[in-house]
């Protein structure tokens, strides 16, 4: 079960973590039906920080890259960018070996 995974942290400007999370949850709805999307998980730290974590699992890197062409995704990226405290760092690329996700 070799899959392509990404795990990354996006730091919002002070007070904008919830708004950033809502935008990313919108992205999850858009890409949920994209070819190869197996998981798009949006999380926030329980400490009340403005950091938002995104964990993704795809059948391949190509499927992930193609998801950026899903209608509406680029518009959500444009909405999210002004909320970021800095330039987004590249997420950790992972080779997913296996596990379990309940439906």
Coordinates of C-alpha atoms in Angstrom, one line a residue, residues 1 8 13 15-16 21 39 48 57 70-71 74 76-77 92 95-96:
X1 CA 0.0 0.0 0.0
X8 CA 2.2 20.4 7.2
X13 CA -1.7 35.7 11.8
X15 CA -6.6 35.6 15.8
X16 CA -7.1 34.1 12.3
X21 CA -9.2 26.3 9.3
X39 CA -7.6 11.6 3.3
X48 CA -5.6 27.6 21.1
X57 CA -3.0 10.9 1.7
X70 CA -10.1 21.2 -9.1
X71 CA -12.5 24.1 -9.6
X74 CA -7.1 28.2 -6.4
X76 CA -9.5 29.1 -1.7
X77 CA -5.7 29.4 -1.8
X92 CA 6.7 16.8 5.0
X95 CA 5.4 7.5 1.9
X96 CA 2.4 6.0 3.5

